Short mmCIF file of C-alpha atoms in Angstrom, two decimals:
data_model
loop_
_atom_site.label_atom_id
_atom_site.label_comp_id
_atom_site.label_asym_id
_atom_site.label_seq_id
_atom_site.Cartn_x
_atom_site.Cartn_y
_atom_site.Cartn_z
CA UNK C 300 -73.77 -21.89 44.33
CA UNK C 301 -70.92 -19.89 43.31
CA UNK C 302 -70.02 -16.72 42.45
CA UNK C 303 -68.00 -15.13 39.78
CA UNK C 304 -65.54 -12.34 38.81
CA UNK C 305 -64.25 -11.73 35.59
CA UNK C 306 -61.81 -9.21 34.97
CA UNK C 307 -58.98 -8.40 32.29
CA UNK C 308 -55.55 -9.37 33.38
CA UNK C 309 -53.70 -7.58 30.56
CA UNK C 310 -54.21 -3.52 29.54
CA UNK C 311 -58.13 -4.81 28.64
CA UNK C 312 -60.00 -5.24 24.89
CA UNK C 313 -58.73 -9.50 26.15
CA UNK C 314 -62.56 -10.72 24.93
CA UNK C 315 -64.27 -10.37 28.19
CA UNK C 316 -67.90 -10.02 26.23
CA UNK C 317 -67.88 -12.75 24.67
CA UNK C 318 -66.42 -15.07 27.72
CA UNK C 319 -68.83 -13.00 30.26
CA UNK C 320 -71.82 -13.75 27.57
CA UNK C 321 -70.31 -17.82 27.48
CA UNK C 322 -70.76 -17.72 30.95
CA UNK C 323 -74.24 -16.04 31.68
CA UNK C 324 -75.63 -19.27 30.39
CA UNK C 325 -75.05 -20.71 33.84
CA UNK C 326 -75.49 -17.60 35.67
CA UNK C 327 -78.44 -15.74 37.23
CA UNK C 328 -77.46 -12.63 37.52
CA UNK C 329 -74.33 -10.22 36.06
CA UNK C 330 -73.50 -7.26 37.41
CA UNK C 331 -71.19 -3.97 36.26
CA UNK C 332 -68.71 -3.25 39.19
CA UNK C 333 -66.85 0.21 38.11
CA UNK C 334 -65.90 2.11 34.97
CA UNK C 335 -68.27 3.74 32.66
CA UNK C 336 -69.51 3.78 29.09
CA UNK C 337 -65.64 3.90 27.84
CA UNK C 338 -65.91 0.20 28.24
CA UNK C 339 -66.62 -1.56 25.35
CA UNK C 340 -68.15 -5.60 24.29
CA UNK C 341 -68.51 -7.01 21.48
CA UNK C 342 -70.67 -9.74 21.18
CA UNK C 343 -71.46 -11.91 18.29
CA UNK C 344 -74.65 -14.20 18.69
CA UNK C 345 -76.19 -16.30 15.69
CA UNK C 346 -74.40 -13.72 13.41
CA UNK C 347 -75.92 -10.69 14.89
CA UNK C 348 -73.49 -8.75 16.61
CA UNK C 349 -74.13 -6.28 19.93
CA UNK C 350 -71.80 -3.58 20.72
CA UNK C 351 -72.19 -2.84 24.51
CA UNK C 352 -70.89 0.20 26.57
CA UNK C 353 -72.74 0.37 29.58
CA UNK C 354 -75.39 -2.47 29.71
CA UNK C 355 -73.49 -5.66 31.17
CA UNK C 356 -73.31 -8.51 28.91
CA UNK C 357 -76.11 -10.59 30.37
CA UNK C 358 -78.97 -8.15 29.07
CA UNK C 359 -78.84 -10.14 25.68
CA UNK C 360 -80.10 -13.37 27.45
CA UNK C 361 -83.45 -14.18 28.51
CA UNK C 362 -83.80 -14.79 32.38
CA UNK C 363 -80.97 -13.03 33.36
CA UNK C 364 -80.92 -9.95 35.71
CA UNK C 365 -78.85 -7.24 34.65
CA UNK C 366 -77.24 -4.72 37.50
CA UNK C 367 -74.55 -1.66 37.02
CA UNK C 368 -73.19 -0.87 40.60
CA UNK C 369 -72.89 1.62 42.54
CA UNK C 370 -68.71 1.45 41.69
CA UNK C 371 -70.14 2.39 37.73
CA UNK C 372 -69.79 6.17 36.64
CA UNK C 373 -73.54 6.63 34.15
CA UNK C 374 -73.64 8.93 31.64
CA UNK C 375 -77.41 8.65 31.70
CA UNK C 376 -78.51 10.01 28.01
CA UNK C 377 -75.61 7.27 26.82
CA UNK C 378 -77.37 4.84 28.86
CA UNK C 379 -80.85 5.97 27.72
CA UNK C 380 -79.20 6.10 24.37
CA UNK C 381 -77.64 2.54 24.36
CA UNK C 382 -81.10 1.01 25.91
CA UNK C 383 -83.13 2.17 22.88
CA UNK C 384 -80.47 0.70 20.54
CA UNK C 385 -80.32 -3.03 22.35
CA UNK C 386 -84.44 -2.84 22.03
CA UNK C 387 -84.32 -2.65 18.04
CA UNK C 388 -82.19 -5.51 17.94
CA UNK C 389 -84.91 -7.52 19.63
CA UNK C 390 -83.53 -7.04 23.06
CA UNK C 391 -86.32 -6.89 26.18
CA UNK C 392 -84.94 -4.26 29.36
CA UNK C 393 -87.31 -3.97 31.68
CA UNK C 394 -87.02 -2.75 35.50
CA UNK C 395 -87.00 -6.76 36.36
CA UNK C 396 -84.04 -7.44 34.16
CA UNK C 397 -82.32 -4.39 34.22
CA UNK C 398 -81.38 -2.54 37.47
CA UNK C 399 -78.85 0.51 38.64
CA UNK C 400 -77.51 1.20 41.97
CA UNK C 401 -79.13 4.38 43.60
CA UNK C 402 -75.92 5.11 44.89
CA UNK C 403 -74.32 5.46 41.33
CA UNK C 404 -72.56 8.86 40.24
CA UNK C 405 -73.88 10.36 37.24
CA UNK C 406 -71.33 11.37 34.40
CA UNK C 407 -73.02 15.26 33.73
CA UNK C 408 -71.78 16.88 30.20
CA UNK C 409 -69.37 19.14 31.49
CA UNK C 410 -67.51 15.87 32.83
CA UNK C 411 -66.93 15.21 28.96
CA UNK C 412 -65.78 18.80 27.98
CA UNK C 413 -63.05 18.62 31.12
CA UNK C 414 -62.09 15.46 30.21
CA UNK C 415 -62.01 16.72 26.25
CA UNK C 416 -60.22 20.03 27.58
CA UNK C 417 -57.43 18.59 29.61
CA UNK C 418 -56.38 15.46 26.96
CA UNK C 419 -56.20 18.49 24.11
CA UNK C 420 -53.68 20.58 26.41
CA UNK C 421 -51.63 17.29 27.32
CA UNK C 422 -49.86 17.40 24.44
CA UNK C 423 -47.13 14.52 24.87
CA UNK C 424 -48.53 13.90 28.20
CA UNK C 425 -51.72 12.89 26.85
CA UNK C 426 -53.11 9.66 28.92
CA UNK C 427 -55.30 8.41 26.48
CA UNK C 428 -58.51 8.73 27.81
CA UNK C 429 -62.27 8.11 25.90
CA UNK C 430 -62.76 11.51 26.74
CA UNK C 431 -66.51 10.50 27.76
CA UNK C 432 -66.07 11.91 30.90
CA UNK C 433 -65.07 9.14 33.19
CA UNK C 434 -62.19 10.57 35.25
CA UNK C 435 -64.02 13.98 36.17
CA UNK C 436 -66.99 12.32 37.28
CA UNK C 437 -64.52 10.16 39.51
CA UNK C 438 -62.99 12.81 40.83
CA UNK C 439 -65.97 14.67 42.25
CA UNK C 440 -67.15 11.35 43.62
CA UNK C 441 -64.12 11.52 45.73
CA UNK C 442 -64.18 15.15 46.03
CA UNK C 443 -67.85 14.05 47.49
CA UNK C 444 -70.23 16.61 45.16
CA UNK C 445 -70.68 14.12 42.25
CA UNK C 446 -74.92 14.19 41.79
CA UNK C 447 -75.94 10.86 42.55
CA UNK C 448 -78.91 8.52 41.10
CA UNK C 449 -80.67 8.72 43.84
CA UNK C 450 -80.78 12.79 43.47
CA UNK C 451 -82.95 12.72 40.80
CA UNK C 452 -85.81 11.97 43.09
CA UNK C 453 -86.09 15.22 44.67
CA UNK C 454 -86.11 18.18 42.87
CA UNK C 455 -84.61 20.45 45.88
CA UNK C 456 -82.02 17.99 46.52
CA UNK C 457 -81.23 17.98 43.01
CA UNK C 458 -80.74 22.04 43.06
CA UNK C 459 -78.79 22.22 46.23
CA UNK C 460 -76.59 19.54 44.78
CA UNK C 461 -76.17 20.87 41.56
CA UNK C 462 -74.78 23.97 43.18
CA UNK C 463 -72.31 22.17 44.91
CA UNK C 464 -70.70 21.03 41.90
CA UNK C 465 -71.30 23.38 39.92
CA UNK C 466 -69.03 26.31 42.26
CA UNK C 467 -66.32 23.70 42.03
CA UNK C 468 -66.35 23.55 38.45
CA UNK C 469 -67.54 27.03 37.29
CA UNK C 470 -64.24 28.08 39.62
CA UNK C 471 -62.08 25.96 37.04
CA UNK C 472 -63.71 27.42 33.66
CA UNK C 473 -63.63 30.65 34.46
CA UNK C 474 -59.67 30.33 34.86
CA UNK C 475 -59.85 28.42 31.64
CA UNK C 476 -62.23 30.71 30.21
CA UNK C 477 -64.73 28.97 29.87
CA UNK C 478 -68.65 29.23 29.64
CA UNK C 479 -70.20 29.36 32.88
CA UNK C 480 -72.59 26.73 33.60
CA UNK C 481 -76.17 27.53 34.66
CA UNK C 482 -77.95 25.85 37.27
CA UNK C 483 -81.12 26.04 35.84
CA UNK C 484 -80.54 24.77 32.83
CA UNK C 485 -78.69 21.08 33.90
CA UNK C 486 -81.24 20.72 36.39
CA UNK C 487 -84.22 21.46 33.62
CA UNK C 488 -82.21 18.30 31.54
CA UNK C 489 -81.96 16.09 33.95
CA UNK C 490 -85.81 16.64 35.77
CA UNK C 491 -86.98 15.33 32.17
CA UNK C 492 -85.03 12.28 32.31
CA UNK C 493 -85.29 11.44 35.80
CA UNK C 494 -88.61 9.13 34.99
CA UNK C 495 -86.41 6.94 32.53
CA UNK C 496 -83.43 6.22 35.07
CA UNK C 497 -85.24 5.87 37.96
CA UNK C 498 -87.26 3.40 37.41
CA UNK C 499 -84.17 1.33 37.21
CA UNK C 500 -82.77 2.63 40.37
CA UNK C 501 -82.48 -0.04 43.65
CA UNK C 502 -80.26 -0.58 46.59
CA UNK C 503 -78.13 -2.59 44.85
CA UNK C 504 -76.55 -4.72 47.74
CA UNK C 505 -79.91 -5.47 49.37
CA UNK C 506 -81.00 -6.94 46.16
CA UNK C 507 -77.75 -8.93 46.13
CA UNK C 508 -77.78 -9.86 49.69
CA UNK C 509 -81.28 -11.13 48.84
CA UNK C 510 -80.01 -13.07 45.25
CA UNK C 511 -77.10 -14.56 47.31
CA UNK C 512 -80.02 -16.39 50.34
CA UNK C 513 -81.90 -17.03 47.16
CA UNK C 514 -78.66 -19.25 45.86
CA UNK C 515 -78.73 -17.58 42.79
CA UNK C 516 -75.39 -17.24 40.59
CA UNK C 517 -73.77 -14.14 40.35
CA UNK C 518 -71.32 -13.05 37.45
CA UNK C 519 -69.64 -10.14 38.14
CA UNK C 520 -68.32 -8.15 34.92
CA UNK C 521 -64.97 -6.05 35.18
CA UNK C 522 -64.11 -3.13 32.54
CA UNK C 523 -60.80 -2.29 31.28
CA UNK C 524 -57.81 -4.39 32.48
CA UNK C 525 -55.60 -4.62 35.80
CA UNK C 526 -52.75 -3.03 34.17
CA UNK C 527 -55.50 -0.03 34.10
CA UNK C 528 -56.28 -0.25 37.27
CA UNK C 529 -55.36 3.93 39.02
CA UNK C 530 -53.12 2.09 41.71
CA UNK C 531 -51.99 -1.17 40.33
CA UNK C 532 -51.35 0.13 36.85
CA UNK C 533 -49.35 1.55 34.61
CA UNK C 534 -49.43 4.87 36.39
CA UNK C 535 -50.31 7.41 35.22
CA UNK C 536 -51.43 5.90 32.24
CA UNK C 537 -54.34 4.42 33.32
CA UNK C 538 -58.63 4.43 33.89
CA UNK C 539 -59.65 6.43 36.97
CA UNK C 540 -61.10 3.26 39.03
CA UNK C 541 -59.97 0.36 40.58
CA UNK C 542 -60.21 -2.20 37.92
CA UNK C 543 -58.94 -5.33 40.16
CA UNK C 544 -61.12 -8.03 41.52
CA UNK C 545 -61.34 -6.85 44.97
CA UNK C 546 -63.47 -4.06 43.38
CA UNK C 547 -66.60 -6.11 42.94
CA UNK C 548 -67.18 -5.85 46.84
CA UNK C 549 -66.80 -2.05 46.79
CA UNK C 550 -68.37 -1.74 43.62
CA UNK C 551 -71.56 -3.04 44.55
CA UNK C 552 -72.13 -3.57 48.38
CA UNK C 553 -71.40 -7.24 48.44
CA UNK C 554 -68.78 -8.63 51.10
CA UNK C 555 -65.32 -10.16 49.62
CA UNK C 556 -66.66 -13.03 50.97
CA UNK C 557 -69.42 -13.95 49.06
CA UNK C 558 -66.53 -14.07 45.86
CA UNK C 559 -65.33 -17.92 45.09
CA UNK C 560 -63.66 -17.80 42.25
CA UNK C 561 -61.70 -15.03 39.40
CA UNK C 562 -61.48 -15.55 35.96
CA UNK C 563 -59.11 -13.45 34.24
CA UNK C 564 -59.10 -13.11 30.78
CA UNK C 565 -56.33 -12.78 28.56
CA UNK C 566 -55.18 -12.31 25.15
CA UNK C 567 -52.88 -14.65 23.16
CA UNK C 568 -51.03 -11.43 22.68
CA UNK C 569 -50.71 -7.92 24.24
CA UNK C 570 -52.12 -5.19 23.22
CA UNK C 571 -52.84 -1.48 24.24
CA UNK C 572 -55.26 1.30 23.44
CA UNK C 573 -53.99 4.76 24.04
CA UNK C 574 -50.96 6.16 25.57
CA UNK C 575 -48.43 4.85 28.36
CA UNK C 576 -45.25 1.99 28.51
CA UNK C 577 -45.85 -1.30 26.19
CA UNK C 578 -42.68 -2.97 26.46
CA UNK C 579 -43.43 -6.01 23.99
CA UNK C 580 -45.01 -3.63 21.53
CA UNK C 581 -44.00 -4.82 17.61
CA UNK C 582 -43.76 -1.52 15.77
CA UNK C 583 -43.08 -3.89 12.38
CA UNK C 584 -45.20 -6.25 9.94
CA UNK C 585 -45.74 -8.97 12.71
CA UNK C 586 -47.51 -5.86 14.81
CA UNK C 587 -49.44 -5.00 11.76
CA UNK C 588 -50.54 -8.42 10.64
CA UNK C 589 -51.82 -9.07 15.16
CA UNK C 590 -53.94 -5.86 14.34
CA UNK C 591 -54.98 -6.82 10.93
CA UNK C 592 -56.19 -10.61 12.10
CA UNK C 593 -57.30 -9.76 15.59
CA UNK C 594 -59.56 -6.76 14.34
CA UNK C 595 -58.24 -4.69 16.71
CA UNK C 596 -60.09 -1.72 17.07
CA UNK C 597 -61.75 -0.41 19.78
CA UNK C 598 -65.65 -1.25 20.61
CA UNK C 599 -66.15 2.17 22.03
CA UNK C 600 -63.58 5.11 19.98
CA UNK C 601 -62.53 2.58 16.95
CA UNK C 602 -59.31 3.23 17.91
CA UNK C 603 -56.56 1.16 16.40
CA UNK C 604 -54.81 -1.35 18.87
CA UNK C 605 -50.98 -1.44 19.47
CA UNK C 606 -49.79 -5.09 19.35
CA UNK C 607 -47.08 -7.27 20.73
CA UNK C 608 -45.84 -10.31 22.23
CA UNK C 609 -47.74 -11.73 25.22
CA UNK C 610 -46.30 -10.41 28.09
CA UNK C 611 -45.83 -13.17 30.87
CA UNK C 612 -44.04 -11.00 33.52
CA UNK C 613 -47.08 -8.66 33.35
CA UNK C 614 -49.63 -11.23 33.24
CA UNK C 615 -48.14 -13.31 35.96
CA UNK C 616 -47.79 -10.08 38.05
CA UNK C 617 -51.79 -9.04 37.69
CA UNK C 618 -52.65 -12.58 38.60
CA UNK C 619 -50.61 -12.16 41.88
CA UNK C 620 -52.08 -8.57 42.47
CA UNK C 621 -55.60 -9.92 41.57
CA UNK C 622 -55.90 -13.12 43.26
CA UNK C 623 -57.05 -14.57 39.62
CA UNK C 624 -57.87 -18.34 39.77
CA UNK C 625 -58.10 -19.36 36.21
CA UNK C 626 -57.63 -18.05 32.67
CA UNK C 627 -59.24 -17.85 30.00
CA UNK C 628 -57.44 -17.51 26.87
CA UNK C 629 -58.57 -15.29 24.11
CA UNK C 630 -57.77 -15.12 19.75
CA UNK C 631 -55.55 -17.84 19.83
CA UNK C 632 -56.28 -18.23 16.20
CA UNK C 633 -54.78 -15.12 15.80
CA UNK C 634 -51.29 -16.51 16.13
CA UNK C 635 -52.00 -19.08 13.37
CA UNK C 636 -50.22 -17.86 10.22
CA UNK C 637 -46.88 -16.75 12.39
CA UNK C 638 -43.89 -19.10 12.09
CA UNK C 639 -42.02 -18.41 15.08
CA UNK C 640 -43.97 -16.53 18.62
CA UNK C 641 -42.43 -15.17 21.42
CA UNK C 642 -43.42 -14.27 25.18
CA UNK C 643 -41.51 -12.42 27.56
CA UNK C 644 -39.96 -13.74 30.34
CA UNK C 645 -38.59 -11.01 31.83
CA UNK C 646 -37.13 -7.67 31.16
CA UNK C 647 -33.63 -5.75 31.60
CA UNK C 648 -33.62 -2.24 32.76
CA UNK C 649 -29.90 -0.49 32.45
CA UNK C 650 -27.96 -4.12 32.81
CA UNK C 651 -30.78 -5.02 35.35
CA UNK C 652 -32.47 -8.26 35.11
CA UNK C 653 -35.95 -8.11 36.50
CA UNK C 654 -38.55 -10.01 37.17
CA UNK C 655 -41.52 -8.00 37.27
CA UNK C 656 -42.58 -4.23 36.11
CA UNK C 657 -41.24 -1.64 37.98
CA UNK C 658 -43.35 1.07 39.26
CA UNK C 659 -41.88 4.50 38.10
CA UNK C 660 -43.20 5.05 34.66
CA UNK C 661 -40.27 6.42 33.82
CA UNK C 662 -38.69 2.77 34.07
CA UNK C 663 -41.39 1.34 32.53
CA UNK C 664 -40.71 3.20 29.43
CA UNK C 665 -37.28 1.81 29.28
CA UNK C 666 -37.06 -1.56 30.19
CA UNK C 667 -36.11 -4.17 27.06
CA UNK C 668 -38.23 -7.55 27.38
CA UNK C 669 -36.39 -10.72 27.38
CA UNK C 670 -38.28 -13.78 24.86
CA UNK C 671 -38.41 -17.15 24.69
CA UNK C 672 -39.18 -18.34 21.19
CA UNK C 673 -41.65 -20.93 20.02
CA UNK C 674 -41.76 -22.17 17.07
CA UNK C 675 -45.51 -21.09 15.82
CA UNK C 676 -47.72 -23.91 14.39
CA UNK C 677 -48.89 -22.36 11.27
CA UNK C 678 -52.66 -24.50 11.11
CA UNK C 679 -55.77 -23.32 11.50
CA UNK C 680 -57.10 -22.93 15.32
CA UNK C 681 -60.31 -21.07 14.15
CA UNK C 682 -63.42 -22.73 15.75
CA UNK C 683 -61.76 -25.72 17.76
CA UNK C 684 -63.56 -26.76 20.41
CA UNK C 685 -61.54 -29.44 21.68
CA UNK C 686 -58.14 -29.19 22.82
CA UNK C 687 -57.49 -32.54 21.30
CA UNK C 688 -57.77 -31.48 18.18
CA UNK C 689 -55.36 -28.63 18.19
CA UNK C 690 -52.06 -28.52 16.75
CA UNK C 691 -49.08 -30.01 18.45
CA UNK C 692 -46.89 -27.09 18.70
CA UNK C 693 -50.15 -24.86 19.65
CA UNK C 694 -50.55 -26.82 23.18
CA UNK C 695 -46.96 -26.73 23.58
CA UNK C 696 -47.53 -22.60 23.50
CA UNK C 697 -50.53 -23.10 26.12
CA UNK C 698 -48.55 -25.37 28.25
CA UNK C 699 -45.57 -22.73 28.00
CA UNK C 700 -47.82 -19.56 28.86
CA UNK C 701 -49.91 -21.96 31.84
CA UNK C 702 -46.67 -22.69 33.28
CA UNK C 703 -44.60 -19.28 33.46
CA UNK C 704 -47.81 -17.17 34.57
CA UNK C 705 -48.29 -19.92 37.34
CA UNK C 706 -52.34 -20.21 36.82
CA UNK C 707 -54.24 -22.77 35.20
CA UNK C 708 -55.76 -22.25 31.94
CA UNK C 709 -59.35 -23.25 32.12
CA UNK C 710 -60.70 -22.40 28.44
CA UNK C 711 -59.32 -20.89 25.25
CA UNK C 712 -61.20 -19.27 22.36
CA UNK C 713 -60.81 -19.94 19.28
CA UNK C 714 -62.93 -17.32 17.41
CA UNK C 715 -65.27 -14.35 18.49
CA UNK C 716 -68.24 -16.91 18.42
CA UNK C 717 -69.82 -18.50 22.07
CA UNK C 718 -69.57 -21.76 20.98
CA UNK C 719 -65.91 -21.55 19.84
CA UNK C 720 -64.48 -22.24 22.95
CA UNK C 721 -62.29 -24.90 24.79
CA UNK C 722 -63.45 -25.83 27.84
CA UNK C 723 -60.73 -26.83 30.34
CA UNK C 724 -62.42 -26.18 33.84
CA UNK C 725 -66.16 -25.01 34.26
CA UNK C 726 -65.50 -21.52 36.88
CA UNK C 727 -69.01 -22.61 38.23
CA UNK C 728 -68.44 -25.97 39.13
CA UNK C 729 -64.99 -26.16 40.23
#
């Protein structure tokens, strides 16, 4: 038996749906850990693709079990919303394949308008947020008057809750002048939904303590990237949960110790949605051409991706922070037309040479990277499944990247499809 965690070691979009989909053929169950519907997959299966924002990316297999912890933030119409939209494409969620954590917080609508409100004012201190409501609902989970899953089941709870939250955040509007929210009329919405999310509601790490006697594999599915993470990130340009590995304990009630191995899952390249320091970012034709091959828009706002160099200072520094045993390298084939490719190696800031990213954001807006060139290999990758069979100068990139980040890489993909991947070291049976 072992147990997984896959995360994204760079600033996130690295391909985590398809390599968490790759790998729910060998597990039993996958499980959400924080974050919210502002996390996008893409999956593409026999053609058909699924665009997921909330439902992990097991639900598309049969036999799996499907959890979002109590770490996830649930916008529950966008869950109800994104349910009935997997079902037309054949998909089967039931409450023995799908389940959420009771203890959940529950993104409410006025989450979205703050989170709308306070990125429009920003001006060029926007963060870059979704704007779906993600960092309010965070905050009153650690303000402690976020309304819960498990509120839903009583409707006096639900009221005296309700007013909790709602004197903290009527307080705010009417300084911003703002519509004052009713009581009555959120806890009228949410009473007629309550049927359709709670029946999907459990005590999350009972049912995991149980799955874990049982021997059963667990896969558990990060959102966003480390460099997201709100205190290991690019501060403050970054999500407003812990996106690191250590997370999967809090995020769903299962002890650190039950974890045997991270994947972390990384791009060929860098790239960044949104605002905030990028220091290999290629504002030129190479930067266009990344975007232009790696399709990279966002899942969730179809936001166009900045692109640049990989960054190997950054990605050896989240593997430290992250305890990441293996990596799994993404859209290799998009380097295939370049003729030369570059990674940094390390970055000057005012005459400074430096080995890792410095934490005032501030600095990390002005540091220069340092490259080592490679001289690109200019054949196609697309669809290799064999590392044999790839070009020369290719693994000599692989080898380069495996031995400045100081982790082994244990599979590369080759294309957006599951069976286009190289298979280096099996994260279940190592």
């Amino acid at each position: 038996m072992k147990n997984i965690v896959v995360v994204g070691s760079q600033w996130g979009d690295e391909g985590k749906g398809k390599i968490v989909d790759w790998l729910s053929s060998q597990a039993d169950v996958v499980v959400r850990f924080q974050g919210g519907h502002n996390a996008g997959h893409t999956l593409v299966i026999d053609k058909k693709v699924f665009k997921l924002r909330l439902l992990p990316s097991g639900i598309v297999r049969d036999g799996k079990v499907s959890i979002l912890g109590n770490g996830v933030v649930i916008d529950p119409w966008a869950l109800l919303d994104e349910i009935k939209e997997i079902k037309k494409k054949g998909i089967n969620i039931t409450p023995e394949n799908f389940m959420i954590s009771e203890t959940a917080s529950l993104i409410l609508p006025f989450h979205q308008e703050m989170d709308e409100l306070r990125e429009d004012a920003a001006g060029k201190g926007k963060i870059g947020t979704t704007k779906r409501g993600i960092g309010p609902c965070y905050e009153d989970k650690v303000g402690r008057r976020s309304i819960r899953v498990m509120d839903l089941r009583s409707k006096s709870n639900l009221e005296s809750r309700l007013e909790n939250v709602l004197t903290h955040h009527n307080l705010i509007r009417k300084g911003l002048k703002k519509k004052i929210l009713k009581k009555d009329d959120l806890k009228k919405e949410l009473l007629k939904i309550a049927p359709d999310i709670l029946k999907f509601a459990k005590p999350v790490w009972l049912i995991l303590e149980n799955f874990i006697k049982e021997r059963k594999k667990i896969l558990f599915e990060g959102a966003q990237g480390i460099l997201l993470d709100v205190d290991h990130g690019t501060y403050p340009y970054v999500t407003s949960s812990n996106t690191v590995p250590a997370m999967a304990a809090t995020g769903t009630g299962l002890g650190p110790n039950k974890i045997n191995y991270v994947l972390g899952i990384t791009k060929a390249y860098t790239t960044r949605v949104g605002s905030g320091p990028f220091p290999t970012e290629l504002k030129d034709k190479i930067g266009e051409s990344l975007g232009k091959r790696g399709k990279e828009f966002g899942t969730v706002t179809s936001r166009k991706r900045r692109c640049g160099w990989f960054d190997g200072v950054l990605v050896r520094q989240t593997i430290k922070i992250a305890g990441i045993n293996g990596i799994a390298l993404t859209k290799l084939d998009v380097l295939d037309e370049l003729k030369e490719i570059k990674i940094c190696i390390g970055y000057n800031l005012n005459g400074k040479k430096l080995d890792y990213l410095p934490s005032a954001s501030e600095d990390q807006f002005n540091v220069k990277p340092i490259y080592k060139t490679f001289p690109g290999w200019q054949n196609p990758t697309q669809g290799i499944r064999n590392i044999s069979d790839l070009p020369e100068k290719a693994k000599n990139y692989i080898y380069a990247l495996e031995d400045f980040i100081g982790a082994k890489i244990s599979s590369i993909s080759t294309s957006p499809e599951r069976e286009d991947t190289i298979l280096i070291e099996d994260p279940f049976k190592t």
